[in-house]
Short mmCIF file of C-alpha atoms in Angstrom, two decimals:
data_model
loop_
_atom_site.label_atom_id
_atom_site.label_comp_id
_atom_site.label_asym_id
_atom_site.label_seq_id
_atom_site.Cartn_x
_atom_site.Cartn_y
_atom_site.Cartn_z
CA MET Q 1 -69.48 -1.32 -19.08
CA MET Q 2 -67.43 1.56 -17.69
CA ASN Q 3 -67.32 -0.06 -14.27
CA PHE Q 4 -66.06 -3.31 -15.86
CA LEU Q 5 -63.26 -1.47 -17.73
CA ARG Q 6 -62.24 0.41 -14.60
CA GLN Q 7 -62.06 -2.89 -12.70
CA LYS Q 8 -59.87 -4.54 -15.41
CA ILE Q 9 -57.49 -1.55 -15.48
CA SER Q 10 -57.27 -1.65 -11.69
CA TYR Q 11 -56.35 -5.36 -11.74
CA LEU Q 12 -53.71 -4.73 -14.42
CA LEU Q 13 -52.14 -1.90 -12.43
CA MET Q 14 -52.05 -4.04 -9.29
CA GLY Q 15 -50.33 -6.83 -11.24
CA VAL Q 16 -47.68 -4.48 -12.60
CA MET Q 17 -46.98 -3.06 -9.13
CA LEU Q 18 -46.72 -6.55 -7.61
CA PHE Q 19 -44.27 -7.61 -10.33
CA MET Q 20 -42.07 -4.53 -9.66
CA VAL Q 21 -42.05 -5.14 -5.90
CA LEU Q 22 -41.12 -8.81 -6.27
CA GLY Q 23 -38.39 -7.94 -8.76
CA ALA Q 24 -36.86 -5.44 -6.36
CA CYS Q 25 -36.64 -8.13 -3.67
CA GLN Q 26 -34.53 -10.49 -5.76
CA PRO Q 27 -30.75 -10.63 -5.00
CA VAL Q 28 -28.63 -8.71 -7.45
CA PRO Q 29 -25.81 -10.88 -8.89
CA THR Q 30 -22.37 -9.51 -8.10
CA VAL Q 31 -19.08 -9.83 -9.97
CA GLU Q 32 -16.08 -10.69 -7.81
CA SER Q 33 -13.44 -8.01 -8.03
CA GLN Q 34 -10.04 -9.09 -9.24
CA SER Q 35 -6.86 -7.43 -8.14
CA VAL Q 36 -4.85 -6.54 -11.19
CA THR Q 37 -1.31 -5.58 -10.35
CA GLY Q 38 1.98 -5.36 -12.15
CA THR Q 39 5.05 -7.00 -10.70
CA PRO Q 40 4.22 -9.27 -7.75
CA ILE Q 41 5.46 -7.92 -4.44
CA ALA Q 42 6.18 -9.40 -1.05
CA THR Q 43 3.06 -10.36 0.88
CA SER Q 44 2.37 -12.04 4.20
CA VAL Q 45 1.61 -15.74 3.99
CA ALA Q 46 -1.27 -15.23 6.39
CA THR Q 47 -3.32 -13.82 3.50
CA GLN Q 48 -2.92 -16.85 1.25
CA THR Q 49 -5.45 -19.58 0.55
CA PRO Q 50 -4.19 -22.96 1.77
CA ALA Q 51 -3.76 -25.73 -0.77
CA THR Q 52 -3.99 -29.48 -0.22
CA SER Q 53 -0.88 -30.36 -2.22
CA SER Q 54 1.26 -33.18 -0.87
CA VAL Q 55 4.17 -32.74 -3.27
CA PRO Q 56 7.44 -33.34 -1.36
CA VAL Q 57 9.17 -30.13 -0.26
CA ALA Q 58 12.43 -31.10 1.44
CA TYR Q 59 13.54 -33.60 -1.19
CA PRO Q 60 12.24 -34.42 -4.70
CA ASP Q 61 11.40 -38.07 -3.99
CA ARG Q 62 10.30 -38.16 -0.35
CA GLU Q 63 8.99 -36.08 2.51
CA LEU Q 64 11.05 -35.25 5.58
CA SER Q 65 10.84 -38.00 8.16
CA ALA Q 66 9.59 -37.29 11.67
CA SER Q 67 10.31 -40.78 13.02
CA PRO Q 68 12.79 -39.68 14.17
CA ALA Q 69 13.91 -36.43 12.59
CA GLN Q 70 17.57 -36.49 11.60
CA LEU Q 71 20.08 -33.71 11.00
CA PRO Q 72 21.12 -33.80 7.32
CA LYS Q 73 24.78 -33.51 6.44
CA LEU Q 74 26.00 -30.34 4.79
CA PRO Q 75 26.63 -30.93 1.07
CA TYR Q 76 29.89 -28.92 1.27
CA ALA Q 77 32.59 -27.93 3.75
CA TYR Q 78 31.95 -25.28 6.41
CA ASN Q 79 34.20 -22.79 4.61
CA ALA Q 80 32.86 -23.51 1.12
CA LEU Q 81 30.50 -20.53 1.06
CA GLU Q 82 33.02 -17.88 2.15
CA LYS Q 83 31.85 -15.59 -0.66
CA ALA Q 84 28.83 -14.92 1.51
CA ILE Q 85 28.97 -16.88 4.78
CA ASP Q 86 31.99 -17.52 7.02
CA ALA Q 87 32.94 -21.00 8.22
CA GLU Q 88 32.26 -20.32 11.91
CA THR Q 89 28.72 -19.15 11.16
CA MET Q 90 28.09 -22.23 9.02
CA LYS Q 91 29.35 -24.54 11.76
CA LEU Q 92 27.24 -22.92 14.48
CA HIS Q 93 24.22 -22.60 12.23
CA HIS Q 94 24.20 -26.24 11.14
CA ASP Q 95 25.72 -28.08 14.13
CA LYS Q 96 24.03 -26.08 16.88
CA HIS Q 97 20.91 -24.28 15.66
CA HIS Q 98 19.63 -26.84 13.16
CA ALA Q 99 20.60 -29.71 15.45
CA ALA Q 100 18.61 -28.10 18.27
CA TYR Q 101 15.48 -27.96 16.08
CA VAL Q 102 15.86 -31.67 15.31
CA ASN Q 103 16.36 -32.65 18.95
CA ASN Q 104 13.50 -30.50 20.20
CA LEU Q 105 11.14 -31.90 17.57
CA ASN Q 106 12.02 -35.49 18.43
CA ASN Q 107 11.51 -34.84 22.14
CA ALA Q 108 8.13 -33.23 21.51
CA LEU Q 109 6.88 -36.17 19.45
CA LYS Q 110 8.00 -38.89 21.88
CA LYS Q 111 4.63 -39.38 23.55
CA TYR Q 112 2.58 -39.24 20.32
CA SER Q 113 3.32 -42.32 18.22
CA ASP Q 114 0.69 -41.40 15.62
CA LEU Q 115 2.59 -38.17 14.84
CA GLN Q 116 5.89 -40.04 14.60
CA ASN Q 117 4.44 -41.99 11.68
CA ARG Q 118 3.78 -38.81 9.72
CA SER Q 119 6.27 -36.64 7.85
CA VAL Q 120 7.34 -33.21 9.06
CA GLU Q 121 5.65 -31.70 6.00
CA ALA Q 122 2.36 -33.48 6.69
CA ILE Q 123 2.42 -32.32 10.31
CA LEU Q 124 3.09 -28.68 9.38
CA ARG Q 125 0.33 -28.73 6.77
CA ASP Q 126 -2.15 -29.79 9.46
CA LEU Q 127 -0.99 -28.16 12.69
CA GLU Q 128 -4.53 -28.12 14.10
CA SER Q 129 -4.32 -31.90 14.42
CA VAL Q 130 -1.24 -31.61 16.67
CA PRO Q 131 -2.05 -31.78 20.41
CA GLU Q 132 -2.13 -28.31 21.90
CA ASP Q 133 0.50 -29.05 24.54
CA ILE Q 134 3.20 -29.52 21.86
CA ARG Q 135 1.76 -27.53 18.95
CA THR Q 136 3.96 -24.45 19.35
CA THR Q 137 7.08 -26.57 19.88
CA VAL Q 138 6.31 -28.61 16.75
CA ARG Q 139 5.54 -25.48 14.74
CA ASN Q 140 8.82 -23.79 15.68
CA ASN Q 141 11.15 -26.79 15.56
CA GLY Q 142 9.48 -28.72 12.74
CA GLY Q 143 9.47 -25.53 10.70
CA GLY Q 144 13.10 -24.85 11.59
CA HIS Q 145 14.11 -28.37 10.57
CA LEU Q 146 12.29 -28.17 7.22
CA ASN Q 147 13.43 -24.62 6.40
CA HIS Q 148 17.08 -25.39 7.07
CA THR Q 149 16.99 -28.69 5.20
CA ILE Q 150 15.94 -26.67 2.15
CA PHE Q 151 18.40 -23.85 2.90
CA TRP Q 152 21.56 -25.99 2.78
CA GLN Q 153 20.55 -27.43 -0.59
CA ILE Q 154 19.86 -24.14 -2.35
CA MET Q 155 23.39 -22.85 -1.75
CA SER Q 156 26.59 -24.01 -3.46
CA PRO Q 157 30.29 -23.05 -3.63
CA ASN Q 158 29.77 -22.87 -7.39
CA GLY Q 159 26.58 -20.83 -7.12
CA GLY Q 160 25.81 -17.24 -7.91
CA GLY Q 161 25.47 -15.33 -11.13
CA GLN Q 162 22.36 -15.02 -13.25
CA PRO Q 163 19.65 -17.69 -13.05
CA THR Q 164 19.52 -20.13 -15.92
CA GLY Q 165 16.96 -22.51 -17.37
CA GLU Q 166 13.22 -22.37 -16.87
CA ILE Q 167 13.39 -20.50 -13.56
CA ALA Q 168 15.15 -17.64 -15.37
CA GLU Q 169 12.30 -17.45 -17.88
CA GLU Q 170 9.70 -17.51 -15.11
CA ILE Q 171 11.49 -14.81 -13.12
CA ASN Q 172 11.69 -12.55 -16.17
CA LYS Q 173 8.05 -13.14 -17.00
CA THR Q 174 6.83 -12.52 -13.46
CA PHE Q 175 9.17 -9.81 -12.18
CA GLY Q 176 10.32 -8.14 -15.40
CA ASN Q 177 13.99 -9.11 -15.05
CA PHE Q 178 16.42 -10.66 -12.58
CA GLU Q 179 17.49 -7.30 -11.15
CA GLY Q 180 13.89 -6.43 -10.36
CA PHE Q 181 13.41 -9.79 -8.69
CA GLN Q 182 16.56 -9.36 -6.60
CA LYS Q 183 15.47 -5.91 -5.48
CA GLN Q 184 12.04 -7.14 -4.33
CA PHE Q 185 13.46 -10.25 -2.67
CA ASN Q 186 16.05 -8.22 -0.73
CA ALA Q 187 13.45 -5.64 0.26
CA ALA Q 188 11.19 -8.36 1.67
CA GLY Q 189 14.15 -9.75 3.62
CA SER Q 190 15.08 -6.33 4.97
CA ASP Q 191 11.49 -5.53 5.92
CA ARG Q 192 10.99 -8.74 7.90
CA PHE Q 193 10.99 -7.37 11.44
CA GLY Q 194 12.98 -9.46 13.88
CA SER Q 195 13.65 -13.08 12.96
CA GLY Q 196 12.27 -14.90 9.95
CA TRP Q 197 12.72 -15.89 6.32
CA VAL Q 198 12.24 -14.42 2.86
CA TRP Q 199 10.96 -16.76 0.15
CA LEU Q 200 10.28 -17.27 -3.51
CA VAL Q 201 7.23 -19.53 -3.55
CA ARG Q 202 4.68 -20.91 -5.96
CA ASN Q 203 1.16 -20.08 -4.87
CA PRO Q 204 -1.93 -22.28 -5.31
CA GLN Q 205 -2.67 -20.52 -8.61
CA GLY Q 206 0.69 -21.72 -9.98
CA GLN Q 207 2.32 -18.27 -9.92
CA LEU Q 208 5.68 -17.22 -8.52
CA GLN Q 209 5.46 -14.92 -5.52
CA ILE Q 210 7.83 -13.28 -3.03
CA THR Q 211 6.79 -13.52 0.59
CA SER Q 212 8.26 -13.69 4.08
CA THR Q 213 7.48 -15.68 7.21
CA PRO Q 214 8.13 -14.94 10.90
CA ASN Q 215 10.35 -17.09 13.10
CA GLN Q 216 10.61 -20.62 11.67
CA ASP Q 217 7.18 -20.75 10.01
CA SER Q 218 7.16 -22.64 6.72
CA PRO Q 219 5.27 -21.41 3.65
CA ILE Q 220 3.62 -24.84 3.36
CA MET Q 221 1.57 -23.95 6.43
CA GLU Q 222 -0.38 -21.62 4.12
CA GLY Q 223 -0.43 -23.78 0.99
CA LEU Q 224 2.63 -22.18 -0.64
CA TYR Q 225 5.48 -24.21 -2.13
CA PRO Q 226 8.94 -22.87 -1.10
CA ILE Q 227 11.26 -22.75 -4.10
CA MET Q 228 14.07 -20.75 -2.52
CA GLY Q 229 14.48 -18.97 0.80
CA ASN Q 230 17.03 -16.97 2.74
CA ASP Q 231 17.34 -17.13 6.51
CA VAL Q 232 17.31 -13.63 8.03
CA TRP Q 233 17.65 -14.67 11.66
CA GLU Q 234 20.67 -12.89 13.17
CA HIS Q 235 22.39 -16.22 13.83
CA ALA Q 236 22.61 -16.67 10.03
CA TYR Q 237 24.86 -13.63 9.52
CA TYR Q 238 25.77 -11.76 12.72
CA LEU Q 239 29.36 -12.98 13.23
CA ARG Q 240 30.40 -11.51 9.89
CA TYR Q 241 27.88 -8.76 9.21
CA GLN Q 242 26.78 -7.68 12.72
CA ASN Q 243 23.66 -5.54 12.18
CA ARG Q 244 24.19 -5.11 8.41
CA ARG Q 245 21.48 -7.43 7.18
CA ALA Q 246 21.36 -5.64 3.82
CA ASP Q 247 25.01 -6.54 3.14
CA TYR Q 248 24.30 -10.17 3.94
CA LEU Q 249 21.27 -10.21 1.64
CA ASN Q 250 23.33 -8.74 -1.21
CA ASN Q 251 26.26 -11.14 -0.77
CA TRP Q 252 24.01 -14.18 -0.45
CA TRP Q 253 23.31 -14.13 -4.19
CA ASN Q 254 26.94 -15.19 -4.74
CA VAL Q 255 26.18 -18.69 -3.42
CA VAL Q 256 22.66 -19.29 -4.76
CA ASN Q 257 22.41 -22.75 -6.35
CA TRP Q 258 20.33 -22.11 -9.48
CA SER Q 259 20.46 -25.75 -10.54
CA GLU Q 260 18.75 -26.82 -7.32
CA ILE Q 261 16.29 -23.94 -7.51
CA ASN Q 262 15.37 -24.99 -11.05
CA ARG Q 263 14.71 -28.51 -9.78
CA ARG Q 264 12.53 -27.20 -6.98
CA ALA Q 265 10.61 -24.91 -9.33
CA GLN Q 266 9.77 -27.89 -11.54
CA ALA Q 267 8.82 -30.03 -8.54
CA SER Q 268 6.42 -27.30 -7.42
CA LEU Q 269 4.45 -27.76 -10.66
CA LYS Q 270 3.79 -31.46 -10.08
CA GLN Q 271 0.35 -32.65 -9.08
CA PRO Q 272 0.12 -34.67 -5.85
CA ALA Q 273 -0.07 -38.42 -6.38
#
């Protein structure tokens, strides 16, 4: 009888030990950490998660044609933005720099008819599908064409002042107030080393965010929707401001077209068709 009891106890102990060993081998569920921050700050677009949105970026009702690309007309006279940008800079910027991006893009796409049938936005969203021999050219010049097409629209001779409408409410909610937003936006523009852009974008989570891009890279390459952006290449300001980029960034707010930026902010909320 004693031997029987000892045997039963031994089996029970072995069962308990086996259960503990197996339990220890099971994966422990983890909780993803969430970054909780206050006011959003400038970040590099390279850290963003791409989105598949196909909402038009250059214009509200259509994407920017690549067959062929065409230089858009300025919506105002060369000297209309003198509060921030001189006429000679505007003329050179639009007629020479932007025109060069358009011509270079068209030349690059000449031998690829399938790319000519796509929009500039669609091409930039899927650069890996662009043949390697023209990929860098398309990235630089397609991005330059798209960025500048947006840039001319978000400035106005009657611009400046405080934002109005829904974008004002979003800015206050996200950045605390307009002054805080301006400070962060200007800081991101000043901190962009060399040539590039500073942007207010909507990220894939639907939030406003300040970011910057190098050279002529577009935020749509990383799934971000550009709502407003300022060009901080030297050709955008050097004739008037020389090396004083900070002065240019401060004065630029005098020509910001809040009506257009409101329209773009609303467009960025639309779901792709």
